[in-house]
XYZ file of C-alpha atoms in Angstrom:
639
model
C 57.413 -34.589 42.183
C 58.631 -31.100 43.038
C 58.803 -30.194 46.684
C 56.059 -28.154 48.206
C 56.922 -24.483 48.338
C 57.718 -22.864 51.644
C 56.280 -19.438 52.378
C 56.938 -16.951 55.093
C 54.208 -14.419 55.852
C 55.218 -11.408 57.897
C 52.438 -9.561 59.718
C 54.020 -6.215 60.416
C 53.044 -2.866 61.873
C 54.386 0.646 61.319
C 55.425 0.607 64.973
C 57.697 -2.382 64.522
C 61.164 -3.021 63.271
C 61.957 -4.954 60.121
C 62.634 -8.655 60.417
C 65.372 -10.556 58.728
C 64.570 -11.957 55.320
C 64.318 -15.721 54.739
C 66.695 -17.676 52.513
C 66.472 -17.210 48.739
C 64.420 -20.409 48.437
C 61.621 -18.775 50.377
C 59.204 -16.264 48.874
C 58.477 -13.542 51.428
C 55.425 -11.307 51.309
C 55.284 -8.387 53.727
C 51.678 -7.529 54.340
C 50.583 -4.254 55.908
C 48.222 -5.285 58.640
C 46.568 -3.716 61.550
C 48.472 -0.664 62.767
C 48.123 -1.611 66.376
C 44.949 0.269 67.236
C 42.303 -2.305 68.051
C 38.681 -1.297 67.709
C 37.603 -3.385 70.685
C 40.023 -1.663 73.070
C 41.755 -4.825 74.247
C 43.760 -4.580 77.423
C 47.378 -3.974 76.387
C 48.686 -5.376 79.629
C 46.881 -8.681 79.513
C 46.992 -9.075 75.718
C 44.230 -11.587 75.935
C 43.151 -13.421 72.829
C 40.177 -12.035 71.015
C 37.895 -14.523 69.353
C 35.503 -13.540 66.595
C 33.236 -15.851 64.728
C 34.017 -16.614 61.125
C 32.337 -14.067 58.870
C 32.252 -13.769 55.126
C 34.555 -10.910 54.250
C 32.241 -9.659 51.503
C 29.607 -8.677 54.096
C 31.654 -5.804 55.462
C 32.123 -2.222 54.318
C 35.260 -0.255 53.663
C 35.944 3.293 54.797
C 38.683 5.302 53.049
C 41.035 7.391 55.149
C 43.811 9.892 54.372
C 46.998 8.584 52.912
C 48.992 9.260 56.084
C 47.434 6.185 57.681
C 50.175 3.694 56.866
C 49.479 0.887 59.261
C 46.111 -0.734 59.355
C 45.574 -0.154 55.677
C 43.589 -3.331 55.223
C 41.717 -5.848 57.238
C 43.110 -8.827 55.389
C 45.502 -9.779 52.637
C 44.937 -12.555 50.153
C 48.076 -14.450 49.198
C 46.294 -16.950 46.982
C 45.475 -14.403 44.280
C 41.766 -15.176 44.169
C 39.742 -12.812 41.939
C 37.725 -11.752 44.977
C 39.029 -12.446 48.469
C 36.534 -14.679 50.219
C 36.828 -16.892 53.213
C 37.364 -20.481 51.963
C 35.011 -23.140 53.189
C 37.838 -25.034 54.889
C 39.215 -21.948 56.613
C 40.466 -22.433 60.144
C 40.556 -19.574 62.614
C 43.882 -18.977 64.300
C 43.956 -16.910 67.482
C 46.995 -14.753 68.114
C 47.707 -12.731 71.204
C 47.326 -9.016 70.899
C 43.874 -9.141 69.381
C 44.740 -10.405 65.898
C 43.290 -13.464 64.251
C 44.415 -15.234 61.113
C 42.586 -17.595 58.820
C 44.535 -20.449 57.213
C 43.273 -22.646 54.425
C 44.523 -25.323 52.044
C 42.748 -25.191 48.719
C 41.871 -28.682 47.391
C 42.244 -27.817 43.724
C 45.499 -25.906 44.072
C 47.826 -27.352 46.651
C 49.645 -24.077 47.281
C 46.589 -21.930 47.802
C 45.984 -20.410 51.217
C 44.740 -17.180 52.819
C 45.880 -15.079 55.725
C 43.246 -12.680 56.991
C 43.636 -10.049 59.666
C 40.261 -10.491 61.248
C 38.351 -9.013 63.094
C 38.666 -6.228 60.535
C 37.143 -7.822 57.411
C 36.826 -6.154 54.055
C 34.861 -6.076 50.806
C 36.028 -7.694 47.548
C 37.010 -4.227 46.381
C 40.032 -4.327 48.680
C 41.660 -6.861 46.344
C 42.165 -4.198 43.718
C 43.909 -1.876 46.115
C 47.089 -3.924 46.418
C 50.081 -3.592 44.133
C 52.551 -6.428 43.759
C 56.084 -5.119 43.341
C 58.721 -6.892 41.286
C 60.241 -9.400 41.179
C 56.973 -11.090 40.379
C 56.429 -14.086 42.627
C 52.668 -14.257 42.962
C 50.101 -15.000 40.265
C 47.130 -12.813 41.198
C 44.783 -14.286 38.624
C 45.075 -17.883 39.811
C 45.494 -19.773 43.001
C 48.998 -20.921 42.034
C 51.761 -19.396 44.126
C 55.153 -19.577 42.492
C 58.526 -19.853 44.071
C 60.703 -16.781 44.023
C 64.362 -16.237 44.552
C 63.914 -12.905 46.259
C 61.342 -11.158 48.369
C 58.197 -9.610 46.920
C 56.283 -6.853 48.610
C 52.508 -6.766 48.588
C 51.479 -3.189 49.413
C 48.189 -1.263 49.096
C 47.939 1.315 46.297
C 45.996 3.625 48.577
C 45.538 3.751 52.317
C 42.226 2.607 53.714
C 41.023 1.343 57.016
C 37.857 -0.437 58.072
C 35.713 0.365 61.050
C 38.475 1.459 63.408
C 37.551 3.325 66.536
C 39.098 6.795 67.180
C 42.633 6.880 68.411
C 41.715 8.191 71.824
C 39.315 5.275 72.325
C 41.613 2.540 71.060
C 44.543 0.732 72.575
C 47.987 0.263 71.124
C 49.032 -3.288 70.507
C 52.780 -3.483 70.937
C 53.389 -6.334 68.559
C 51.888 -9.249 66.704
C 52.659 -12.711 68.004
C 55.148 -14.900 66.151
C 53.373 -17.929 64.812
C 54.607 -20.922 62.896
C 52.508 -23.448 61.090
C 53.067 -26.580 59.152
C 50.802 -27.827 56.427
C 50.857 -31.572 55.927
C 49.317 -33.631 53.194
C 46.390 -34.505 55.407
C 45.484 -30.811 55.733
C 46.138 -30.697 59.440
C 47.551 -27.404 60.641
C 49.585 -26.861 63.748
C 50.767 -23.482 64.819
C 53.370 -22.560 67.372
C 54.217 -19.385 69.164
C 57.567 -17.958 70.109
C 58.027 -15.429 72.847
C 61.256 -14.117 71.409
C 61.968 -10.564 72.511
C 64.615 -9.886 69.912
C 62.157 -8.343 67.530
C 58.728 -6.812 67.766
C 57.521 -8.405 64.529
C 55.538 -11.584 64.429
C 56.104 -14.239 61.768
C 53.693 -16.877 60.579
C 55.604 -19.702 58.811
C 53.821 -22.105 56.515
C 55.898 -24.982 55.227
C 54.885 -27.654 52.749
C 56.975 -30.367 54.418
C 56.445 -32.975 57.033
C 54.355 -32.430 60.108
C 57.516 -31.555 61.981
C 56.961 -28.551 64.202
C 59.262 -25.554 64.131
C 62.084 -25.748 66.646
C 61.296 -22.302 68.059
C 57.904 -23.456 69.183
C 57.306 -22.980 72.892
C 53.525 -23.349 73.106
C 50.665 -24.368 70.898
C 48.430 -21.503 69.872
C 46.151 -23.299 67.478
C 42.856 -23.345 69.327
C 39.499 -24.806 68.634
C 36.643 -22.509 67.870
C 35.345 -21.088 71.090
C 31.738 -21.343 72.057
C 29.617 -18.410 70.979
C 29.476 -15.788 73.717
C 26.011 -14.403 74.499
C 25.459 -10.872 73.243
C 24.641 -9.634 76.739
C 27.995 -10.838 78.044
C 29.804 -9.206 75.142
C 28.022 -5.927 75.818
C 28.916 -6.150 79.496
C 32.569 -6.702 78.579
C 32.528 -3.712 76.251
C 30.930 -1.537 78.934
C 33.604 -2.598 81.400
C 36.264 -1.524 78.938
C 34.559 1.870 78.615
C 34.365 2.131 82.387
C 38.038 1.299 82.797
C 38.888 3.970 80.252
C 36.705 6.526 82.067
C 34.509 6.860 78.997
C 30.771 7.166 79.449
C 28.274 5.743 77.016
C 27.201 9.274 76.133
C 30.831 10.187 75.345
C 31.045 7.214 73.004
C 27.766 8.089 71.274
C 28.665 11.771 70.954
C 32.082 10.954 69.512
C 30.632 8.578 66.933
C 27.916 11.010 65.853
C 30.247 13.999 65.633
C 31.698 14.790 62.220
C 35.248 15.425 63.334
C 36.710 12.101 62.245
C 36.314 10.556 58.833
C 37.223 7.155 60.229
C 33.920 7.153 62.125
C 31.774 7.832 59.069
C 30.860 4.146 58.632
C 29.643 3.858 62.205
C 27.797 7.158 61.926
C 26.053 6.176 58.701
C 25.124 2.773 60.085
C 23.596 4.318 63.202
C 21.712 7.177 61.545
C 20.532 5.002 58.662
C 19.351 2.140 60.822
C 15.650 1.269 60.802
C 15.884 0.772 64.564
C 16.562 4.459 65.166
C 12.827 5.094 65.439
C 12.564 2.356 68.047
C 15.325 4.004 70.084
C 13.557 7.373 69.936
C 10.306 5.730 70.991
C 12.078 4.110 73.909
C 13.509 7.458 74.988
C 10.065 9.024 74.809
C 8.274 6.267 76.719
C 10.904 5.767 79.409
C 10.051 7.594 82.621
C 13.686 8.546 83.217
C 14.125 10.303 79.873
C 10.625 11.466 78.968
C 10.969 14.780 80.827
C 14.248 15.595 79.109
C 12.882 14.730 75.659
C 9.749 16.769 76.302
C 11.807 19.780 77.378
C 13.875 19.484 74.207
C 10.743 19.350 72.040
C 9.236 22.382 73.759
C 12.482 24.323 73.472
C 12.624 23.585 69.760
C 9.003 24.651 69.374
C 9.775 28.022 70.915
C 11.727 29.239 67.899
C 8.662 31.220 66.795
C 8.551 32.867 70.195
C 12.253 33.718 70.092
C 11.816 35.587 66.801
C 9.099 37.931 68.119
C 11.550 40.747 69.054
C 12.819 40.805 65.464
C 9.320 41.604 64.135
C 7.944 43.670 66.997
C 6.789 47.128 65.904
C 5.098 49.943 67.830
C 2.961 52.351 65.873
C 4.666 55.356 67.409
C 8.024 54.173 66.041
C 6.844 54.214 62.417
C 8.449 57.160 60.679
C 9.125 58.249 57.088
C 12.733 57.131 57.540
C 11.547 53.628 58.503
C 9.373 53.413 55.405
C 12.175 54.667 53.179
C 14.641 52.031 54.425
C 12.091 49.214 54.704
C 13.070 45.983 52.925
C 11.317 42.687 53.473
C 14.423 40.578 52.763
C 16.477 42.516 55.296
C 13.744 42.072 57.896
C 13.046 38.395 57.312
C 16.630 37.150 56.878
C 17.447 37.014 60.636
C 13.937 35.717 61.325
C 14.376 32.795 58.915
C 17.779 32.049 60.413
C 16.226 31.753 63.865
C 13.196 29.682 62.735
C 15.055 26.988 60.826
C 12.485 24.229 61.312
C 9.611 26.400 60.094
C 11.704 27.693 57.182
C 12.526 24.138 56.023
C 8.849 23.191 56.153
C 7.859 26.283 54.150
C 10.550 25.710 51.522
C 9.586 22.052 51.130
C 5.884 22.900 50.838
C 6.378 25.664 48.240
C 9.027 24.003 46.084
C 7.634 23.447 42.555
C 7.164 19.865 41.476
C 9.741 18.754 38.948
C 8.395 17.799 35.538
C 9.904 16.430 32.380
C 9.256 19.680 30.564
C 12.037 21.975 29.453
C 9.663 24.960 29.261
C 8.460 24.303 32.800
C 12.055 24.079 34.044
C 12.915 27.324 32.285
C 10.013 29.101 33.954
C 10.772 27.764 37.418
C 14.449 28.686 37.140
C 13.928 32.177 35.746
C 15.149 35.127 37.805
C 11.700 36.679 38.034
C 10.153 33.452 39.279
C 12.839 32.966 41.922
C 12.444 36.543 43.178
C 8.666 36.267 43.365
C 8.908 32.894 45.116
C 11.300 34.214 47.760
C 9.135 37.302 48.253
C 6.003 35.189 48.647
C 7.712 32.912 51.150
C 8.736 35.926 53.222
C 5.183 37.294 53.160
C 3.740 33.923 54.209
C 6.286 33.559 56.999
C 5.581 37.107 58.237
C 1.851 36.388 58.144
C 2.301 33.291 60.299
C 4.258 35.308 62.857
C 1.569 38.003 62.781
C -1.183 35.429 63.395
C 0.769 34.175 66.389
C 1.347 37.650 67.822
C -0.205 40.884 66.552
C 2.811 42.729 67.915
C 4.955 41.071 65.199
C 3.710 43.450 62.506
C 6.834 44.958 60.973
C 5.851 43.559 57.560
C 2.052 43.885 57.779
C 2.302 47.598 58.637
C 3.968 48.481 55.350
C 1.675 46.196 53.332
C -1.361 47.927 54.836
C 0.040 51.409 54.217
C 0.821 50.467 50.609
C -2.744 49.258 50.105
C -4.136 52.462 51.618
C -1.831 54.693 49.563
C -2.796 52.982 46.285
C -6.508 53.586 46.852
C -7.665 50.353 48.471
C -11.050 50.695 50.086
C -11.606 50.294 53.784
C -13.480 47.041 53.219
C -10.575 45.586 51.199
C -8.100 46.563 53.905
C -10.249 44.847 56.512
C -10.301 41.698 54.367
C -6.507 41.768 54.197
C -6.402 42.249 57.939
C -8.631 39.225 58.575
C -6.366 37.218 56.246
C -3.287 38.102 58.277
C -1.706 40.168 55.519
C -2.276 43.699 56.881
C -3.177 45.624 59.989
C -6.665 47.020 60.492
C -8.001 50.214 58.914
C -8.272 51.883 62.323
C -4.624 51.143 63.015
C -3.674 52.679 59.668
C -5.394 55.920 60.615
C -3.534 55.965 63.920
C -0.251 55.377 62.106
C -0.948 58.241 59.723
C -1.239 60.616 62.680
C 2.012 59.286 64.130
C 3.826 59.586 60.801
C 2.549 63.145 60.350
C 4.038 64.083 63.694
C 7.379 62.497 62.738
C 7.381 64.492 59.504
C 6.652 67.686 61.395
C 9.579 67.072 63.757
C 11.932 66.676 60.809
C 10.643 69.927 59.273
C 11.136 71.772 62.568
C 14.745 70.616 62.724
C 15.282 71.801 59.148
C 14.058 75.398 59.648
C 16.231 75.768 62.735
C 19.433 74.400 61.206
C 19.509 75.053 57.450
C 18.084 77.474 54.877
C 14.948 76.235 53.189
C 12.490 77.038 50.413
C 8.718 77.307 50.865
C 6.124 76.239 48.326
C 2.387 75.817 48.740
C -0.732 75.612 46.611
C -4.436 75.097 47.017
C -5.877 71.597 47.290
C -9.401 70.245 46.943
C -10.451 67.094 48.791
C -13.596 65.289 47.720
C -15.438 62.875 49.976
C -17.454 59.866 48.938
C -20.704 60.447 47.086
C -22.338 58.060 49.539
C -21.810 60.434 52.476
C -25.183 61.658 53.683
C -25.343 65.435 53.679
C -26.540 66.190 57.190
C -25.804 69.045 59.536
C -22.777 67.496 61.211
C -21.261 65.799 58.157
C -18.366 67.310 56.132
C -18.932 68.829 52.738
C -18.424 66.723 49.649
C -15.548 68.980 48.564
C -13.211 70.663 51.016
C -10.603 73.238 49.991
C -7.365 74.091 51.699
C -3.634 74.712 51.283
C -0.884 72.109 51.106
C 2.580 73.489 52.113
C 5.992 71.926 51.411
C 9.503 72.726 52.604
C 12.570 72.004 50.416
C 16.153 71.741 51.627
C 18.423 74.060 49.613
C 21.625 72.682 48.102
C 24.863 74.638 48.736
C 22.920 77.314 50.676
C 24.920 79.387 53.162
C 22.953 80.974 56.012
C 24.791 84.298 55.616
C 23.521 84.545 52.040
C 19.976 84.426 53.405
C 20.312 87.484 55.663
C 17.544 89.912 54.864
C 19.237 93.282 55.529
C 21.928 93.088 52.785
C 19.254 92.008 50.293
C 16.994 94.959 51.155
C 19.960 97.366 51.091
C 20.842 96.388 47.551
C 17.180 96.612 46.551
C 16.989 100.226 47.753
C 20.164 101.160 45.827
C 19.209 99.396 42.614
C 18.170 101.305 39.490
C 15.221 100.457 37.251
C 15.662 97.562 34.867
C 17.127 98.260 31.444
C 16.938 96.298 28.205
C 20.550 95.222 28.708
C 19.504 93.577 31.980
C 16.899 91.491 30.148
C 19.010 90.685 27.070
C 20.685 87.197 27.402
C 24.428 86.969 27.408
C 26.358 85.405 24.519
C 26.834 82.161 26.499
C 23.137 81.988 27.339
C 22.140 82.657 23.698
C 24.472 79.946 22.360
C 23.125 77.481 24.884
C 19.534 78.353 23.868
C 20.303 77.840 20.179
C 21.941 74.473 20.860
C 19.016 73.182 22.885
C 16.574 74.405 20.216
C 18.433 72.520 17.467
C 18.478 69.339 19.583
C 14.734 69.622 20.135
C 14.138 69.877 16.383
C 16.316 66.829 15.635
C 14.570 64.824 18.376
C 11.274 65.340 16.519
C 12.846 63.878 13.369
C 14.431 60.896 15.142
C 11.174 60.119 16.932
C 8.766 60.247 14.007
C 10.926 59.687 10.886
C 12.403 56.274 10.117
C 15.244 57.827 8.135
C 16.583 59.542 11.268
C 16.169 56.631 13.710
C 19.872 55.870 13.582
C 20.619 59.241 15.234
C 18.735 58.467 18.443
C 21.856 57.091 20.155
C 24.125 59.894 18.958
C 25.873 61.423 21.971
C 26.327 64.833 20.324
C 22.528 65.197 20.219
C 22.203 64.938 24.004
C 21.213 68.081 25.899
C 24.295 69.493 27.681
C 24.088 70.152 31.386
C 24.313 73.661 32.831
C 25.019 74.033 36.526
C 24.629 70.281 36.964
C 23.818 68.989 40.422
C 25.794 66.010 41.814
C 24.852 62.657 40.337
C 22.398 60.755 42.449
C 21.331 63.838 44.391
C 17.675 64.109 45.309
C 16.213 67.231 46.811
C 14.825 66.520 50.254
C 11.365 67.790 50.950
C 9.156 67.813 54.021
C 5.379 67.683 53.914
C 3.467 69.877 56.355
C -0.117 69.540 57.478
C -2.870 70.596 55.100
C -4.865 73.512 56.468
C -8.330 74.688 55.515
C -7.249 78.263 54.709
C -8.038 79.584 51.250
C -4.803 81.073 49.863
C -6.347 82.796 46.831
C -6.609 86.113 48.709
C -4.047 88.452 50.261
C -5.412 87.903 53.740
C -5.457 84.154 53.131
C -1.743 84.175 52.254
C -0.936 86.002 55.464
C -2.919 83.408 57.438
C -1.172 80.592 55.586
C 2.270 81.973 56.517
C 1.206 82.363 60.120
C -0.170 78.798 60.265
C 2.993 77.314 58.755
C 5.635 79.024 60.905
C 3.788 79.685 64.122
C 1.230 76.924 64.490
C 2.909 74.018 62.734
C 6.651 74.715 62.971
C 6.179 76.312 66.410
C 8.608 79.171 65.861
C 8.561 82.104 68.219
C 7.963 85.515 66.722
C 11.391 86.762 67.763
C 13.443 83.996 66.091
C 15.973 85.293 63.527
C 14.511 83.359 60.620
C 11.209 85.245 60.908
C 12.781 88.663 61.459
C 16.214 88.873 59.810
C 16.216 85.963 57.346
C 14.928 85.653 53.771
C 12.761 82.684 52.837
C 12.604 82.028 49.095
C 9.287 80.775 47.750
C 8.214 79.224 44.452
C 4.540 79.415 43.559
C 2.208 80.098 40.684
C 1.634 83.661 39.435
C -1.571 84.135 41.422
C 0.091 83.177 44.689
C 3.123 85.368 43.950
C 0.856 88.361 43.289
C -0.964 87.737 46.576
C 2.371 87.596 48.364
C 3.352 90.991 46.916
C -0.013 92.350 48.021
C 0.691 91.115 51.548
C 4.088 92.862 51.462
C 2.397 96.150 50.560
C -0.237 95.655 53.201
C 2.433 95.070 55.849
C 4.925 97.646 54.570
C 5.075 99.399 57.920
C 5.378 96.195 59.927
C 8.312 96.671 62.321
C 9.068 92.929 62.235
C 9.944 93.173 58.527
């Protein structure tokens, strides 16, 4: 009968030195075990034994850490090669100083089978696949048979992982693992011994298949019976004392676990946040007299996010100007509001998210660009309406919606319906805004005439009132006539070119027009011919199928003459409509006086009215009336 094999199991740490190898007749397996940081924060000075009750290793979870974590890469190591590492039924707990615990077992079917487990850090069966056995091969992983080897074999994890370890600043450093020796006898009895040798910092657990003779280096028995189960309250008190000794409050511990700074705390964090008892804890905090005030203040502070966003949507009617309307964009306005009202925004998004269906056409519609734009726009309108219902001063969106409805011909009754629905301001407010905007426009026009040359244009306008207006003595007429003036900003205009005296001097010295003055130049004639030919070809390409292919021809594009800069738009300024009829000579004089004296508030001695030329573009009737006014005021000294 062959002798029982002798095995030496070295529980090592990355903080320890290597130990001497056993004789060639001994197979040595160096197992990476706990790195020295104990999750229960054992006192390093006392190094008291830590007893944990036997637990099935498959009931625990694993948490993967970066590869730089060398020590503590596993909670246990199976030397029996079982397909899935499980705690044998005949396992015996072995307490070791320094907070480590081993589990020894003698398998009945295979005499050489045993397990060494680094509890209290158990693992899942998946950990068995994360170890790589290096040559020479001396361990059969698929069976429980352990073979003898002539040289050492190293069992090392293929990737670093660690289970449920507290953060480094909350853990203690175990200096070393105790040296243990054990003998397995035929009866299955196990005796372990401990050596307090200070030569090395490694601890060795020796299992020999020989007689029950104890190892000569034994100084004290460390095999202990299973301790009585400690009440949970006592365990909690012990843990709290450890926190107190480390000057760590319970809130510090909870905040550290719930923070996302350390990946090694993810398992604790998930277990806490995913626990069904979390609701009970929140209920306890709410019902407790000591914490109810704090929780209530937190809830009220969170509920004030709508109040904190009021300044972002506040709008005074006097601040509404044409520039505000030109730059108005609902996404730009609502983006900071949505960022401040995160709870409300999440509720709105969840309530308006389309329901998913097993329909490709439905998915295509809900993911289209147009649908997404309309959905985001609608969400912004709804959110702005909620803010407006809470405070009528938060009307930066509703103002523009109401003005748009009024400008597109919406009736007063429809605008009032929109106002009652929280989508627009009232009709009376719109009328007040129109007066404020008119004054803003007049201020811009006044700045223009004082700083830059401008062009004047005006024409008659007829305003019709509703047919339902009763024609009484104090009511307006159904049709009211007047004049609508506009000012245009001139491009590339130099004020010295608009001086009136040089223009009049050249007019006095000019000779009557000749035919050569009216005849176009060669360049102008060639340009006219080219444009005429392009116009003829455009008729063919538009109405004849045989010429359709020429529509995209670049040579048939009208060439530009005196082109203005790309993207340029002529700025214009609307003035107030007056009730003066401009169809007569006297009416034109009154119109000019109303524009520059009454509306633009220019004094009669300003240079622009006395020494400057003001170009004007009008229809032929208005131009003839202007010339009549010039003749009528030929002897005016202010000319």
